[in-house]
């Protein structure tokens, strides 16, 4: 880092209550939660089934196996989970190839975390092929490691992805700030013992202990995250 980085950036992980920042991807950093629903609607229309809009709140934020499985059962569509997974991933990739809008404040926050050398991980329920596609636009250099939904035994809402990320960074989960947009992701992070910042995208998220609700990433910066840890401490 250059000498122009302020003193705050010289704090090491060992010397700060905040040791790492772990971020969800869809709906948190990139404005793609709607993409998944659009693809699901399109794929099932091709199978002769219309999706009920109320189901969107059931499938948002979860692993594809859960979301796709629910939709197959709800519609009675004649397709296997493996076949549907391929169609959904292909449809999603087509959309992000055309456009990949970032959430407001995402680029600025990632740049700040990089500038201050804060260990940062991307923790997503999306599959590796999707994460790598998004990283080409989001900036892989911002992340010390990434965890994909198809690389863990149990994905969100299980705490395994966040525990794996913390272990990979060599930090204490209790000293990690997690930024999530869905109740499923929040549940995973809290079960891992992390401090959570929730930025609700599709569905509301209620306040709770060890959980802070904001309306946009534009409200989140490094000073804000350090402050959360100070309050927790």
PDB file of C-alpha atoms in Angstrom:
ATOM      1  CA  UNK A   1       0.000   0.000   0.000  1.00  0.00           C
ATOM      2  CA  UNK A   2       1.111   3.563  -0.554  1.00  0.00           C
ATOM      3  CA  UNK A   3       2.131   5.961   2.185  1.00  0.00           C
ATOM      4  CA  UNK A   4      -1.046   7.976   1.564  1.00  0.00           C
ATOM      5  CA  UNK A   5      -3.206   5.354   3.308  1.00  0.00           C
ATOM      6  CA  UNK A   6      -4.244   6.819   6.689  1.00  0.00           C
ATOM      7  CA  UNK A   7      -3.145   5.364  10.016  1.00  0.00           C
ATOM      8  CA  UNK A   8      -6.289   3.262  10.340  1.00  0.00           C
ATOM      9  CA  UNK A   9      -4.950   1.014   7.606  1.00  0.00           C
ATOM     10  CA  UNK A  10      -1.833   0.166   9.613  1.00  0.00           C
ATOM     11  CA  UNK A  11      -3.825  -1.766  12.199  1.00  0.00           C
ATOM     12  CA  UNK A  12      -3.100  -5.464  11.857  1.00  0.00           C
ATOM     13  CA  UNK A  13      -5.745  -8.153  12.257  1.00  0.00           C
ATOM     14  CA  UNK A  14      -4.135  -9.123  15.563  1.00  0.00           C
ATOM     15  CA  UNK A  15      -4.345  -5.570  16.854  1.00  0.00           C
ATOM     16  CA  UNK A  16      -7.936  -4.923  15.890  1.00  0.00           C
ATOM     17  CA  UNK A  17     -11.240  -6.325  17.099  1.00  0.00           C
ATOM     18  CA  UNK A  18     -12.172  -6.594  13.411  1.00  0.00           C
ATOM     19  CA  UNK A  19     -10.079  -9.379  11.900  1.00  0.00           C
ATOM     20  CA  UNK A  20     -11.857  -9.977   8.586  1.00  0.00           C
ATOM     21  CA  UNK A  21     -14.877  -9.104   6.458  1.00  0.00           C
ATOM     22  CA  UNK A  22     -16.891 -11.882   4.814  1.00  0.00           C
ATOM     23  CA  UNK A  23     -19.355 -10.937   2.085  1.00  0.00           C
ATOM     24  CA  UNK A  24     -22.218 -12.647   0.342  1.00  0.00           C
ATOM     25  CA  UNK A  25     -22.441 -12.132  -3.430  1.00  0.00           C
ATOM     26  CA  UNK A  26     -25.937 -12.214  -5.004  1.00  0.00           C
ATOM     27  CA  UNK A  27     -28.070  -9.339  -3.751  1.00  0.00           C
ATOM     28  CA  UNK A  28     -25.268  -8.077  -1.507  1.00  0.00           C
ATOM     29  CA  UNK A  29     -22.467  -7.057  -3.873  1.00  0.00           C
ATOM     30  CA  UNK A  30     -24.158  -7.621  -7.222  1.00  0.00           C
ATOM     31  CA  UNK A  31     -27.782  -6.830  -8.016  1.00  0.00           C
ATOM     32  CA  UNK A  32     -28.620 -10.329  -9.231  1.00  0.00           C
ATOM     33  CA  UNK A  33     -31.256 -11.771  -6.886  1.00  0.00           C
ATOM     34  CA  UNK A  34     -33.873 -10.759  -9.445  1.00  0.00           C
ATOM     35  CA  UNK A  35     -31.874 -12.491 -12.181  1.00  0.00           C
ATOM     36  CA  UNK A  36     -32.296 -15.871 -10.475  1.00  0.00           C
ATOM     37  CA  UNK A  37     -36.067 -15.483 -10.202  1.00  0.00           C
ATOM     38  CA  UNK A  38     -36.357 -14.319 -13.812  1.00  0.00           C
ATOM     39  CA  UNK A  39     -34.400 -17.374 -14.963  1.00  0.00           C
ATOM     40  CA  UNK A  40     -36.509 -19.706 -12.827  1.00  0.00           C
ATOM     41  CA  UNK A  41     -39.706 -18.228 -14.286  1.00  0.00           C
ATOM     42  CA  UNK A  42     -38.350 -18.557 -17.822  1.00  0.00           C
ATOM     43  CA  UNK A  43     -37.124 -22.142 -17.397  1.00  0.00           C
ATOM     44  CA  UNK A  44     -40.364 -23.357 -15.845  1.00  0.00           C
ATOM     45  CA  UNK A  45     -42.407 -21.585 -18.513  1.00  0.00           C
ATOM     46  CA  UNK A  46     -40.475 -23.645 -21.028  1.00  0.00           C
ATOM     47  CA  UNK A  47     -41.510 -26.736 -19.071  1.00  0.00           C
ATOM     48  CA  UNK A  48     -45.152 -25.656 -19.184  1.00  0.00           C
ATOM     49  CA  UNK A  49     -45.447 -24.324 -15.646  1.00  0.00           C
ATOM     50  CA  UNK A  50     -46.108 -20.833 -14.265  1.00  0.00           C
ATOM     51  CA  UNK A  51     -44.428 -19.916 -10.994  1.00  0.00           C
ATOM     52  CA  UNK A  52     -46.452 -18.258  -8.254  1.00  0.00           C
ATOM     53  CA  UNK A  53     -44.823 -14.931  -7.359  1.00  0.00           C
ATOM     54  CA  UNK A  54     -45.200 -15.751  -3.654  1.00  0.00           C
ATOM     55  CA  UNK A  55     -42.660 -18.551  -4.103  1.00  0.00           C
ATOM     56  CA  UNK A  56     -39.956 -15.993  -4.755  1.00  0.00           C
ATOM     57  CA  UNK A  57     -39.652 -15.358  -1.023  1.00  0.00           C
ATOM     58  CA  UNK A  58     -39.276 -19.093  -0.393  1.00  0.00           C
ATOM     59  CA  UNK A  59     -36.396 -19.612  -2.813  1.00  0.00           C
ATOM     60  CA  UNK A  60     -34.440 -16.370  -2.337  1.00  0.00           C
ATOM     61  CA  UNK A  61     -31.025 -16.639  -0.731  1.00  0.00           C
ATOM     62  CA  UNK A  62     -30.942 -20.401  -0.477  1.00  0.00           C
ATOM     63  CA  UNK A  63     -28.739 -23.002  -2.122  1.00  0.00           C
ATOM     64  CA  UNK A  64     -29.791 -24.038  -5.610  1.00  0.00           C
ATOM     65  CA  UNK A  65     -30.520 -27.588  -4.470  1.00  0.00           C
ATOM     66  CA  UNK A  66     -33.134 -26.288  -2.031  1.00  0.00           C
ATOM     67  CA  UNK A  67     -34.635 -23.661  -4.314  1.00  0.00           C
ATOM     68  CA  UNK A  68     -34.766 -25.864  -7.398  1.00  0.00           C
ATOM     69  CA  UNK A  69     -36.046 -28.820  -5.387  1.00  0.00           C
ATOM     70  CA  UNK A  70     -38.853 -26.730  -3.957  1.00  0.00           C
ATOM     71  CA  UNK A  71     -39.914 -25.502  -7.406  1.00  0.00           C
ATOM     72  CA  UNK A  72     -39.907 -29.004  -8.881  1.00  0.00           C
ATOM     73  CA  UNK A  73     -42.092 -30.236  -6.038  1.00  0.00           C
ATOM     74  CA  UNK A  74     -44.389 -27.204  -6.122  1.00  0.00           C
ATOM     75  CA  UNK A  75     -44.996 -27.394  -9.886  1.00  0.00           C
ATOM     76  CA  UNK A  76     -44.730 -31.124 -10.446  1.00  0.00           C
ATOM     77  CA  UNK A  77     -42.426 -30.422 -13.400  1.00  0.00           C
ATOM     78  CA  UNK A  78     -41.006 -33.466 -15.170  1.00  0.00           C
ATOM     79  CA  UNK A  79     -37.314 -32.645 -14.689  1.00  0.00           C
ATOM     80  CA  UNK A  80     -34.564 -33.872 -12.399  1.00  0.00           C
ATOM     81  CA  UNK A  81     -32.714 -31.653  -9.964  1.00  0.00           C
ATOM     82  CA  UNK A  82     -29.468 -32.163 -11.906  1.00  0.00           C
ATOM     83  CA  UNK A  83     -31.107 -31.210 -15.214  1.00  0.00           C
ATOM     84  CA  UNK A  84     -32.747 -28.136 -13.717  1.00  0.00           C
ATOM     85  CA  UNK A  85     -29.492 -27.015 -12.099  1.00  0.00           C
ATOM     86  CA  UNK A  86     -27.780 -26.982 -15.495  1.00  0.00           C
ATOM     87  CA  UNK A  87     -30.585 -24.950 -17.075  1.00  0.00           C
ATOM     88  CA  UNK A  88     -30.649 -22.411 -14.226  1.00  0.00           C
ATOM     89  CA  UNK A  89     -26.878 -21.902 -14.226  1.00  0.00           C
ATOM     90  CA  UNK A  90     -26.849 -21.478 -18.007  1.00  0.00           C
ATOM     91  CA  UNK A  91     -29.692 -18.974 -17.905  1.00  0.00           C
ATOM     92  CA  UNK A  92     -28.019 -16.994 -15.129  1.00  0.00           C
ATOM     93  CA  UNK A  93     -24.696 -16.911 -16.954  1.00  0.00           C
ATOM     94  CA  UNK A  94     -26.431 -15.567 -20.052  1.00  0.00           C
ATOM     95  CA  UNK A  95     -27.846 -12.703 -18.012  1.00  0.00           C
ATOM     96  CA  UNK A  96     -24.649 -11.714 -16.236  1.00  0.00           C
ATOM     97  CA  UNK A  97     -22.813 -11.806 -19.568  1.00  0.00           C
ATOM     98  CA  UNK A  98     -25.215  -9.101 -20.765  1.00  0.00           C
ATOM     99  CA  UNK A  99     -25.125  -7.003 -17.579  1.00  0.00           C
ATOM    100  CA  UNK A 100     -23.756  -7.269 -14.060  1.00  0.00           C
ATOM    101  CA  UNK A 101     -25.001  -4.322 -11.993  1.00  0.00           C
ATOM    102  CA  UNK A 102     -23.236  -3.739  -8.675  1.00  0.00           C
ATOM    103  CA  UNK A 103     -25.189  -2.828  -5.573  1.00  0.00           C
ATOM    104  CA  UNK A 104     -24.831   0.838  -4.532  1.00  0.00           C
ATOM    105  CA  UNK A 105     -21.696   1.258  -2.428  1.00  0.00           C
ATOM    106  CA  UNK A 106     -20.214  -2.145  -3.320  1.00  0.00           C
ATOM    107  CA  UNK A 107     -17.289  -0.933  -5.417  1.00  0.00           C
ATOM    108  CA  UNK A 108     -16.372   1.739  -2.886  1.00  0.00           C
ATOM    109  CA  UNK A 109     -16.499  -0.691   0.061  1.00  0.00           C
ATOM    110  CA  UNK A 110     -14.390  -3.334  -1.699  1.00  0.00           C
ATOM    111  CA  UNK A 111     -11.864  -0.682  -2.660  1.00  0.00           C
ATOM    112  CA  UNK A 112     -11.632   0.544   0.918  1.00  0.00           C
ATOM    113  CA  UNK A 113     -11.167  -2.958   2.342  1.00  0.00           C
ATOM    114  CA  UNK A 114      -8.403  -3.595  -0.190  1.00  0.00           C
ATOM    115  CA  UNK A 115      -6.706  -0.268   0.503  1.00  0.00           C
ATOM    116  CA  UNK A 116      -6.582  -0.981   4.230  1.00  0.00           C
ATOM    117  CA  UNK A 117      -5.533  -4.600   3.693  1.00  0.00           C
ATOM    118  CA  UNK A 118      -8.499  -6.033   5.581  1.00  0.00           C
ATOM    119  CA  UNK A 119      -8.679  -9.817   4.994  1.00  0.00           C
ATOM    120  CA  UNK A 120     -11.793 -10.299   2.889  1.00  0.00           C
ATOM    121  CA  UNK A 121     -13.630 -13.391   1.633  1.00  0.00           C
ATOM    122  CA  UNK A 122     -16.545 -13.925  -0.717  1.00  0.00           C
ATOM    123  CA  UNK A 123     -18.951 -16.532   0.682  1.00  0.00           C
ATOM    124  CA  UNK A 124     -21.763 -17.505  -1.685  1.00  0.00           C
ATOM    125  CA  UNK A 125     -24.341 -20.247  -2.128  1.00  0.00           C
ATOM    126  CA  UNK A 126     -23.823 -19.915  -5.880  1.00  0.00           C
ATOM    127  CA  UNK A 127     -21.765 -22.552  -7.669  1.00  0.00           C
ATOM    128  CA  UNK A 128     -18.083 -22.064  -8.479  1.00  0.00           C
ATOM    129  CA  UNK A 129     -18.732 -21.575 -12.201  1.00  0.00           C
ATOM    130  CA  UNK A 130     -21.032 -18.644 -11.377  1.00  0.00           C
ATOM    131  CA  UNK A 131     -18.702 -17.101  -8.783  1.00  0.00           C
ATOM    132  CA  UNK A 132     -15.738 -17.157 -11.153  1.00  0.00           C
ATOM    133  CA  UNK A 133     -17.844 -15.522 -13.868  1.00  0.00           C
ATOM    134  CA  UNK A 134     -18.905 -12.735 -11.495  1.00  0.00           C
ATOM    135  CA  UNK A 135     -15.388 -12.264 -10.102  1.00  0.00           C
ATOM    136  CA  UNK A 136     -14.097 -11.327 -13.533  1.00  0.00           C
ATOM    137  CA  UNK A 137     -16.220  -8.164 -13.255  1.00  0.00           C
ATOM    138  CA  UNK A 138     -16.292  -7.707  -9.485  1.00  0.00           C
ATOM    139  CA  UNK A 139     -12.522  -8.004  -9.104  1.00  0.00           C
ATOM    140  CA  UNK A 140     -10.955 -11.221  -7.800  1.00  0.00           C
ATOM    141  CA  UNK A 141      -8.073  -9.184  -6.331  1.00  0.00           C
ATOM    142  CA  UNK A 142     -10.419  -7.877  -3.636  1.00  0.00           C
ATOM    143  CA  UNK A 143     -10.735 -11.317  -2.027  1.00  0.00           C
ATOM    144  CA  UNK A 144      -8.157 -13.428  -0.216  1.00  0.00           C
ATOM    145  CA  UNK A 145     -10.403 -16.446  -0.780  1.00  0.00           C
ATOM    146  CA  UNK A 146     -13.839 -17.402  -2.065  1.00  0.00           C
ATOM    147  CA  UNK A 147     -16.231 -20.128  -0.916  1.00  0.00           C
ATOM    148  CA  UNK A 148     -18.799 -21.572  -3.339  1.00  0.00           C
ATOM    149  CA  UNK A 149     -22.006 -23.404  -2.513  1.00  0.00           C
ATOM    150  CA  UNK A 150     -20.962 -26.531  -4.402  1.00  0.00           C
ATOM    151  CA  UNK A 151     -17.653 -26.744  -2.533  1.00  0.00           C
ATOM    152  CA  UNK A 152     -19.046 -27.323   0.947  1.00  0.00           C
ATOM    153  CA  UNK A 153     -20.866 -30.281   2.454  1.00  0.00           C
ATOM    154  CA  UNK A 154     -23.618 -28.062   3.865  1.00  0.00           C
ATOM    155  CA  UNK A 155     -24.283 -24.609   2.482  1.00  0.00           C
ATOM    156  CA  UNK A 156     -26.287 -21.698   3.935  1.00  0.00           C
ATOM    157  CA  UNK A 157     -28.181 -21.581   6.304  1.00  0.00           C
ATOM    158  CA  UNK A 158     -25.625 -23.996   7.774  1.00  0.00           C
ATOM    159  CA  UNK A 159     -22.632 -22.145   9.308  1.00  0.00           C
ATOM    160  CA  UNK A 160     -20.072 -24.299   7.437  1.00  0.00           C
ATOM    161  CA  UNK A 161     -19.349 -21.779   4.624  1.00  0.00           C
ATOM    162  CA  UNK A 162     -18.562 -18.986   7.078  1.00  0.00           C
ATOM    163  CA  UNK A 163     -16.584 -21.224   9.408  1.00  0.00           C
ATOM    164  CA  UNK A 164     -14.581 -22.430   6.410  1.00  0.00           C
ATOM    165  CA  UNK A 165     -13.894 -18.862   5.281  1.00  0.00           C
ATOM    166  CA  UNK A 166     -12.752 -17.792   8.749  1.00  0.00           C
ATOM    167  CA  UNK A 167     -10.493 -20.832   9.033  1.00  0.00           C
ATOM    168  CA  UNK A 168      -9.062 -20.153   5.591  1.00  0.00           C
ATOM    169  CA  UNK A 169      -8.203 -16.602   6.620  1.00  0.00           C
ATOM    170  CA  UNK A 170      -6.856 -17.772   9.977  1.00  0.00           C
ATOM    171  CA  UNK A 171      -9.211 -15.566  11.992  1.00  0.00           C
ATOM    172  CA  UNK A 172     -11.747 -15.941  14.802  1.00  0.00           C
ATOM    173  CA  UNK A 173     -15.335 -16.077  13.453  1.00  0.00           C
ATOM    174  CA  UNK A 174     -16.421 -13.905  16.380  1.00  0.00           C
ATOM    175  CA  UNK A 175     -14.107 -11.178  15.071  1.00  0.00           C
ATOM    176  CA  UNK A 176     -15.506 -11.346  11.541  1.00  0.00           C
ATOM    177  CA  UNK A 177     -18.072  -8.940  10.141  1.00  0.00           C
ATOM    178  CA  UNK A 178     -20.413 -10.637   7.680  1.00  0.00           C
ATOM    179  CA  UNK A 179     -22.488  -8.684   5.176  1.00  0.00           C
ATOM    180  CA  UNK A 180     -25.607 -10.496   3.930  1.00  0.00           C
ATOM    181  CA  UNK A 181     -28.891  -9.651   2.210  1.00  0.00           C
ATOM    182  CA  UNK A 182     -31.145 -12.632   3.081  1.00  0.00           C
ATOM    183  CA  UNK A 183     -32.417 -14.352   6.205  1.00  0.00           C
ATOM    184  CA  UNK A 184     -30.781 -17.582   5.034  1.00  0.00           C
ATOM    185  CA  UNK A 185     -27.360 -15.969   4.848  1.00  0.00           C
ATOM    186  CA  UNK A 186     -27.838 -14.120   8.118  1.00  0.00           C
ATOM    187  CA  UNK A 187     -28.750 -17.396   9.836  1.00  0.00           C
ATOM    188  CA  UNK A 188     -25.573 -19.036   8.520  1.00  0.00           C
ATOM    189  CA  UNK A 189     -23.343 -16.185   9.664  1.00  0.00           C
ATOM    190  CA  UNK A 190     -24.923 -15.944  13.100  1.00  0.00           C
ATOM    191  CA  UNK A 191     -24.679 -19.712  13.599  1.00  0.00           C
ATOM    192  CA  UNK A 192     -20.957 -19.357  12.852  1.00  0.00           C
ATOM    193  CA  UNK A 193     -20.705 -16.748  15.614  1.00  0.00           C
ATOM    194  CA  UNK A 194     -20.029 -13.764  13.366  1.00  0.00           C
ATOM    195  CA  UNK A 195     -21.176 -10.163  13.711  1.00  0.00           C
ATOM    196  CA  UNK A 196     -23.734  -9.550  10.953  1.00  0.00           C
ATOM    197  CA  UNK A 197     -24.621  -6.515   8.888  1.00  0.00           C
ATOM    198  CA  UNK A 198     -27.862  -7.214   7.018  1.00  0.00           C
ATOM    199  CA  UNK A 199     -28.706  -5.268   3.872  1.00  0.00           C
ATOM    200  CA  UNK A 200     -32.142  -6.702   2.975  1.00  0.00           C
ATOM    201  CA  UNK A 201     -32.751  -7.103  -0.756  1.00  0.00           C
ATOM    202  CA  UNK A 202     -35.939  -9.045  -1.540  1.00  0.00           C
ATOM    203  CA  UNK A 203     -37.388  -9.765   1.910  1.00  0.00           C
ATOM    204  CA  UNK A 204     -37.209  -7.847   5.218  1.00  0.00           C
ATOM    205  CA  UNK A 205     -34.818  -8.930   7.977  1.00  0.00           C
ATOM    206  CA  UNK A 206     -35.679  -8.206  11.606  1.00  0.00           C
ATOM    207  CA  UNK A 207     -33.143  -6.652  14.009  1.00  0.00           C
ATOM    208  CA  UNK A 208     -31.558  -8.971  16.578  1.00  0.00           C
ATOM    209  CA  UNK A 209     -28.536  -9.320  18.839  1.00  0.00           C
ATOM    210  CA  UNK A 210     -25.214  -9.369  16.916  1.00  0.00           C
ATOM    211  CA  UNK A 211     -27.149  -8.113  13.879  1.00  0.00           C
ATOM    212  CA  UNK A 212     -27.254  -4.596  12.449  1.00  0.00           C
ATOM    213  CA  UNK A 213     -29.722  -3.634   9.723  1.00  0.00           C
ATOM    214  CA  UNK A 214     -28.830  -1.046   7.077  1.00  0.00           C
ATOM    215  CA  UNK A 215     -30.678  -0.044   3.925  1.00  0.00           C
ATOM    216  CA  UNK A 216     -27.644   0.101   1.616  1.00  0.00           C
ATOM    217  CA  UNK A 217     -23.926  -0.662   1.462  1.00  0.00           C
ATOM    218  CA  UNK A 218     -23.512   3.079   1.127  1.00  0.00           C
ATOM    219  CA  UNK A 219     -24.012   3.164   4.909  1.00  0.00           C
ATOM    220  CA  UNK A 220     -21.142   0.725   5.463  1.00  0.00           C
ATOM    221  CA  UNK A 221     -17.474   1.634   5.574  1.00  0.00           C
ATOM    222  CA  UNK A 222     -14.444   0.454   7.532  1.00  0.00           C
ATOM    223  CA  UNK A 223     -15.063   2.860  10.406  1.00  0.00           C
ATOM    224  CA  UNK A 224     -18.632   1.531  10.654  1.00  0.00           C
ATOM    225  CA  UNK A 225     -17.387  -2.074  10.799  1.00  0.00           C
ATOM    226  CA  UNK A 226     -14.728  -1.271  13.390  1.00  0.00           C
ATOM    227  CA  UNK A 227     -17.450   0.441  15.417  1.00  0.00           C
ATOM    228  CA  UNK A 228     -19.602  -2.685  15.416  1.00  0.00           C
ATOM    229  CA  UNK A 229     -16.747  -4.714  16.824  1.00  0.00           C
ATOM    230  CA  UNK A 230     -16.007  -2.095  19.448  1.00  0.00           C
ATOM    231  CA  UNK A 231     -19.638  -2.184  20.580  1.00  0.00           C
ATOM    232  CA  UNK A 232     -19.531  -5.991  20.665  1.00  0.00           C
ATOM    233  CA  UNK A 233     -16.252  -6.105  22.529  1.00  0.00           C
TER     234      UNK A 233
END
